[in-house]
Short mmCIF file of C-alpha atoms in Angstrom, two decimals:
data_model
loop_
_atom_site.label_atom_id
_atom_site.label_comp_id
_atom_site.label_asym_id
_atom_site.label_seq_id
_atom_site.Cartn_x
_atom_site.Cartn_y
_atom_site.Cartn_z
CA UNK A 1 -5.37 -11.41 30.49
CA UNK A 2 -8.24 -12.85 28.27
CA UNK A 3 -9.75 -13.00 25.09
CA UNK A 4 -12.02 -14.18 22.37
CA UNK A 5 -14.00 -13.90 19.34
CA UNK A 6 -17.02 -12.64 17.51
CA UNK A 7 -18.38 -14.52 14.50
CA UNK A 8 -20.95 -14.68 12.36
CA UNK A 9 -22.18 -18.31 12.09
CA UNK A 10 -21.65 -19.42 8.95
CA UNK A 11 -20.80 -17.89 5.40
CA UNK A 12 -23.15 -18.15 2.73
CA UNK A 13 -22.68 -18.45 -1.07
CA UNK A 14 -21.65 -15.12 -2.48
CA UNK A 15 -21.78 -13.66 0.66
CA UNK A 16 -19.43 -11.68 3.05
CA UNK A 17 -19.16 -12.93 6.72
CA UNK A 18 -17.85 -10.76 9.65
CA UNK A 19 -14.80 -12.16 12.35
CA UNK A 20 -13.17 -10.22 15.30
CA UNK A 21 -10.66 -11.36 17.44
CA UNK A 22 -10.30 -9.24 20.24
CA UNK A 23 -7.58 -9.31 23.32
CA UNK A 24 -8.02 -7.91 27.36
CA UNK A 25 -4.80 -6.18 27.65
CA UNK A 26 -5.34 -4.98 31.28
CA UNK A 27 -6.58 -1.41 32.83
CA UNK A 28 -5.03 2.36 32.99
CA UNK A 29 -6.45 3.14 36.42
CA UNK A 30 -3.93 2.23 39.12
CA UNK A 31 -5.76 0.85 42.31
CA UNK A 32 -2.68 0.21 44.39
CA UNK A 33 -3.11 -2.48 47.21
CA UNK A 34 -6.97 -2.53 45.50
CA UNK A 35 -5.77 -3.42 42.26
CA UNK A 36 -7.22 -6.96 40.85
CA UNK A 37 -6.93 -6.02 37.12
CA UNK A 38 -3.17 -6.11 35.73
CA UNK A 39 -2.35 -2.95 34.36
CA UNK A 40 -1.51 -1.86 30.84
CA UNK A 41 1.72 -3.01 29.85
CA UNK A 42 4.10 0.03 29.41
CA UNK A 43 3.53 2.89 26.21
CA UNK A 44 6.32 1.45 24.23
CA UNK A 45 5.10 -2.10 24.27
CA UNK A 46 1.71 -0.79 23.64
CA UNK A 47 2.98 1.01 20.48
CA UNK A 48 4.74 -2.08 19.47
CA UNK A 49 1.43 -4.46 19.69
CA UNK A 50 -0.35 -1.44 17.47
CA UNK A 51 1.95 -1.68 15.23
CA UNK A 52 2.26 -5.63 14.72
CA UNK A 53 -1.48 -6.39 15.23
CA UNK A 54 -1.76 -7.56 12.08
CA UNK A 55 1.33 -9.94 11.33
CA UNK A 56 -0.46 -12.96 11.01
CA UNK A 57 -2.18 -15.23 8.26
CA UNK A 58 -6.05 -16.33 8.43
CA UNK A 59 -6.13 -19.44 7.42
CA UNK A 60 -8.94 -21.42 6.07
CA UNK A 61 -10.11 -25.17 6.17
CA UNK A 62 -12.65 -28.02 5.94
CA UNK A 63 -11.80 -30.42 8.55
CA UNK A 64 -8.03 -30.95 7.39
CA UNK A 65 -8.18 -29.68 4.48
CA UNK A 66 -6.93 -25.91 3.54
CA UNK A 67 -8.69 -24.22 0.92
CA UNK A 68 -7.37 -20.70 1.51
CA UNK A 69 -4.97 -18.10 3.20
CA UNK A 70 -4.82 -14.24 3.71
CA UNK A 71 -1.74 -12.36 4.52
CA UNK A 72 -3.33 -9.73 7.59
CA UNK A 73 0.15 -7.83 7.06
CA UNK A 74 -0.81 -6.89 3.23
CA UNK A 75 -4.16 -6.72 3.85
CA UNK A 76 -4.18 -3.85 6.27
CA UNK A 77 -1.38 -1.87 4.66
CA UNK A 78 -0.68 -2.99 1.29
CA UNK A 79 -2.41 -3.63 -1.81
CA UNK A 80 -4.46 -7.00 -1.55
CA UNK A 81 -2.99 -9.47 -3.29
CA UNK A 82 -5.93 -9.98 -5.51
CA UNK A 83 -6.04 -6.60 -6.74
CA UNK A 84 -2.60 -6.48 -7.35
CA UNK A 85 -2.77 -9.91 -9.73
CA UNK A 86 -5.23 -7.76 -11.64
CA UNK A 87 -3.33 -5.16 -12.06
CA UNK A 88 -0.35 -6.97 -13.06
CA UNK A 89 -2.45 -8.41 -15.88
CA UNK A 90 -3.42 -5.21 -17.56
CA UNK A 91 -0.16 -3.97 -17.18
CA UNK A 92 1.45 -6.72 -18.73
CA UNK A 93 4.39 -7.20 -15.97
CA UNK A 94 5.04 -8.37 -12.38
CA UNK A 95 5.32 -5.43 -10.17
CA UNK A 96 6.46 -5.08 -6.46
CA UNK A 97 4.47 -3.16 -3.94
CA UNK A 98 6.01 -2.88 -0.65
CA UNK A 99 4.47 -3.66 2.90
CA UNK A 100 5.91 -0.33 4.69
CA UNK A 101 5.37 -0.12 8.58
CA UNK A 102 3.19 3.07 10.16
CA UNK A 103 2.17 3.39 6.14
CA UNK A 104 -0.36 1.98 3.97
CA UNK A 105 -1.75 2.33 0.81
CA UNK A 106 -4.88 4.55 -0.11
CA UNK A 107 -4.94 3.97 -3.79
CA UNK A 108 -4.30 2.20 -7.00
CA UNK A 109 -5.43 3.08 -10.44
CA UNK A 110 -4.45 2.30 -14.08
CA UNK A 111 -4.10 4.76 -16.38
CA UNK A 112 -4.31 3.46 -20.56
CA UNK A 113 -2.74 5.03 -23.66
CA UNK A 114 -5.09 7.87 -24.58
CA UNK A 115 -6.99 7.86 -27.81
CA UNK A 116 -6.88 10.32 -30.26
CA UNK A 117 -9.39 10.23 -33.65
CA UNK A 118 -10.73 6.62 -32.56
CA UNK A 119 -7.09 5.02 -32.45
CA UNK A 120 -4.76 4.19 -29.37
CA UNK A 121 -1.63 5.71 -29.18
CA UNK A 122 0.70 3.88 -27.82
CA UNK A 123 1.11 0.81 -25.83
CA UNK A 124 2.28 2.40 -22.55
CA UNK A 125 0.41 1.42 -19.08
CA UNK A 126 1.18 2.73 -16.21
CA UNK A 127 0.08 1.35 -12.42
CA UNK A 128 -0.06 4.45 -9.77
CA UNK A 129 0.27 3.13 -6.33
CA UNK A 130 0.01 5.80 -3.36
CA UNK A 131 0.58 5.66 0.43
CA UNK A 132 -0.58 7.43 3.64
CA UNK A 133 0.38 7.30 7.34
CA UNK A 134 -3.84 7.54 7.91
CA UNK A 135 -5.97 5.96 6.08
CA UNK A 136 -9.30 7.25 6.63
CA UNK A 137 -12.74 6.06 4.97
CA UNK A 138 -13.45 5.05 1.66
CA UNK A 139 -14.42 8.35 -0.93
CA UNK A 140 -17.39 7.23 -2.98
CA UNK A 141 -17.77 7.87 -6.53
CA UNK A 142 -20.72 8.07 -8.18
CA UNK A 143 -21.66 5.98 -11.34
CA UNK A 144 -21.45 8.74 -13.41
CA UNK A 145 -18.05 9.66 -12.10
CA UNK A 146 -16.55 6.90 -12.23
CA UNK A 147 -17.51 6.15 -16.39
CA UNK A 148 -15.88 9.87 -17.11
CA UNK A 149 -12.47 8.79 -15.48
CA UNK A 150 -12.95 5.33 -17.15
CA UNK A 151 -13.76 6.58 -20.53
CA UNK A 152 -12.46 10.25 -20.52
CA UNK A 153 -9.45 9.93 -18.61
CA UNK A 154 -8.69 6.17 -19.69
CA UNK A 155 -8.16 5.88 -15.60
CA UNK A 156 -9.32 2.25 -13.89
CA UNK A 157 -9.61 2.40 -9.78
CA UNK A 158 -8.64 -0.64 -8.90
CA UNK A 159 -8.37 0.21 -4.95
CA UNK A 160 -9.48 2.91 -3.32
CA UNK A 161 -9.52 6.01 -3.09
CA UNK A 162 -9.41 6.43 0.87
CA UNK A 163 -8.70 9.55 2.50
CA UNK A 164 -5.46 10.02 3.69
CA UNK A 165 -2.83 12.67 3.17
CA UNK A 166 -0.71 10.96 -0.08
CA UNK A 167 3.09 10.66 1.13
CA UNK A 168 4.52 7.93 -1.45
CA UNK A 169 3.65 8.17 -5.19
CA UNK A 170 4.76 5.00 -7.32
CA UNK A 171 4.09 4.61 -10.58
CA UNK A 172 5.11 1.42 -12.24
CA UNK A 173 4.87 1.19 -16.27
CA UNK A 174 5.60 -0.90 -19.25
CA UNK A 175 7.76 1.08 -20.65
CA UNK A 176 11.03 3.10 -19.64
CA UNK A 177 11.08 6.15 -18.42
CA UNK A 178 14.08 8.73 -17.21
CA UNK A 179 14.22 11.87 -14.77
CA UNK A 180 15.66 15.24 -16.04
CA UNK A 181 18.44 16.81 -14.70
CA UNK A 182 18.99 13.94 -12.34
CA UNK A 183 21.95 12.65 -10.82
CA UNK A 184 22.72 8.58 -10.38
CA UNK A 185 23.56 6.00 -7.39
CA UNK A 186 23.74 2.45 -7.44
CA UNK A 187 21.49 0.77 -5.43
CA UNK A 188 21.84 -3.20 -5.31
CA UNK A 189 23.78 -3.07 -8.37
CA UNK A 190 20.87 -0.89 -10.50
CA UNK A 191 21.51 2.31 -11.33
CA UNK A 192 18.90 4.88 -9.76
CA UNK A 193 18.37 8.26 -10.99
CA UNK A 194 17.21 10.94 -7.90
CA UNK A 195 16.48 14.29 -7.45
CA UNK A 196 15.17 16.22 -4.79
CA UNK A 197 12.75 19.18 -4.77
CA UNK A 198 11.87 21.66 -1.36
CA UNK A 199 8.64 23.81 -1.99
CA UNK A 200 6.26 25.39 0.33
CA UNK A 201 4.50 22.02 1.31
CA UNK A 202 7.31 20.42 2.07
CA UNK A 203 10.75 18.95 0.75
CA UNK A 204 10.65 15.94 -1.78
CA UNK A 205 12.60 13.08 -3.08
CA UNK A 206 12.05 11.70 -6.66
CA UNK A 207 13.75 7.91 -7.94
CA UNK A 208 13.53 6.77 -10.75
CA UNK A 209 14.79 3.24 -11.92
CA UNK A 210 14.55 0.08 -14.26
CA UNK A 211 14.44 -3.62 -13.32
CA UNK A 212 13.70 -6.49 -15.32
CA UNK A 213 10.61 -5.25 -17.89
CA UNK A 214 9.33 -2.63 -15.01
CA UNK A 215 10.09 1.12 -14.75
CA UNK A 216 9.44 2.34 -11.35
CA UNK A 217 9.13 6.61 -10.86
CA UNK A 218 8.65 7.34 -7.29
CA UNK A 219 8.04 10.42 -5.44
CA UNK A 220 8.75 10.73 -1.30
CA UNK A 221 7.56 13.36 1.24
CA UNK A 222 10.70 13.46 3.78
CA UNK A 223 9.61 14.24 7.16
CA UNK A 224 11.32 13.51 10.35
CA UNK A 225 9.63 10.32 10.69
CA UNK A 226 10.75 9.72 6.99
CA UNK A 227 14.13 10.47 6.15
CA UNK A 228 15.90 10.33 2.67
CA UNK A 229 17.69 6.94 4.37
CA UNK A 230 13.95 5.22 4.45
CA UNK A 231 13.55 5.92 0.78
CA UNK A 232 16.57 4.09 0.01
CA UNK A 233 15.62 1.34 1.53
CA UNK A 234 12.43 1.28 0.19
CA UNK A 235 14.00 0.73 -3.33
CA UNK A 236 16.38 -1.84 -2.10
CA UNK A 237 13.12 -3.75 -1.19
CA UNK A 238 11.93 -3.63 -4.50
CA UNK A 239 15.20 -4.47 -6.21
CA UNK A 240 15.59 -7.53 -3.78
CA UNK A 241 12.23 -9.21 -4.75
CA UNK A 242 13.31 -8.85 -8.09
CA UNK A 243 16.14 -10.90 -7.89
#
């Protein structure tokens, strides 16, 4: 039918600025003969425009010139791309974190070779990227908290943590790893190691794979909505960016 904006009116130095963009989709109520307002279009459509709201890119400019651009798509449900870059630094290696639809990620941490009498052990990193189908509000840590995980636990929070049910558990390190008693499939050429695992919450997938100087271990909750087909597929994403 209609629609528009809210906006702040400029953004200042260091500062965060606020922009909605918001759409009149029509009415619910059903006036018959009365009705002026179009109605809403139809559940399935509805569902549809929920779940593609965000596949767009902001972009930014000075008169012609464009100084910057945001993927929406990985911004709602992935890991921003900034965070990700930092990650990929401390890890040493390029790493691929999928856009998945009705899922999105609640949290990304680094975990560091431990220490043990004032010396590192080690060299091995490894990224731990996990997903939700809700992603509720932010959990805050304290100060105090978040030094013990830092310096105790050689842990880094990078994004997160948001509430949310954890349904996909990838962890991406530096160095190779392998999954006992595992069997083996070839997925776009690579050879994937999987298991799966049924206990009293629920039934579980685990993959675990190699591609260029990444090791990827992942765990899946299967569902109905979530099948062992999906998880597949997920993998194949990963090993098709890597090409």
């Amino acid at each position: 039918m209609d629609g528009g904006y809210k906006a702040d009116g400029e953004i200042l130095s260091n500062a965060a600025a606020e922009y909605s963009i918001f759409y009149e989709l029509g009415t619910e109520e059903d006036l018959g003969s009365y009705q002026q307002i179009p109605l809403l279009p139809p559940k399935e459509q509805m569902n549809e425009l929920q779940s593609k709201k965000f596949d767009a890119i902001l972009i930014l400019t000075v008169g012609e010139e464009e100084f910057a651009r945001f993927d929406l798509r990985t911004y709602a449900k992935g890991l921003p791309q900034e965070v990700q870059q930092k990650m990929e630094q401390e890890l040493g290696i390029n790493m691929v974190v999928p856009v998945l639809d009705h899922y999105q990620v609640k949290f990304a941490e680094l975990v560091y070779p431990p220490i043990v009498n004032n010396e590192v052990i080690g060299d091995r990193r490894v990224a731990t990227i996990v997903y939700t189908d809700q992603k509720g509000p932010l959990i805050e840590l304290t100060n105090e908290q978040k030094e013990h995980l830092e310096k105790q636990q050689r842990r880094k929070f990078y994004y997160g943590e948001y509430e949310g049910k954890p349904l996909i558990r990838m962890e991406i390190s530096n160095e190779k790893n392998s999954l006992a008693n595992a069997k083996v499939q070839q997925i776009e050429g690579v050879e994937v190691e999987y298991s799966f695992k049924e206990v009293e919450s629920g039934k579980y997938c685990f993959y675990s794979f190699h591609v260029g100087k990444a090791s990827y271990f992942i765990t899946f909750q299967l569902n109905d909505s979530f099948t062992e087909k999906d998880a597949v597929d997920f993998i194949r994403r990963i090993l098709n960016s890597q090409k």
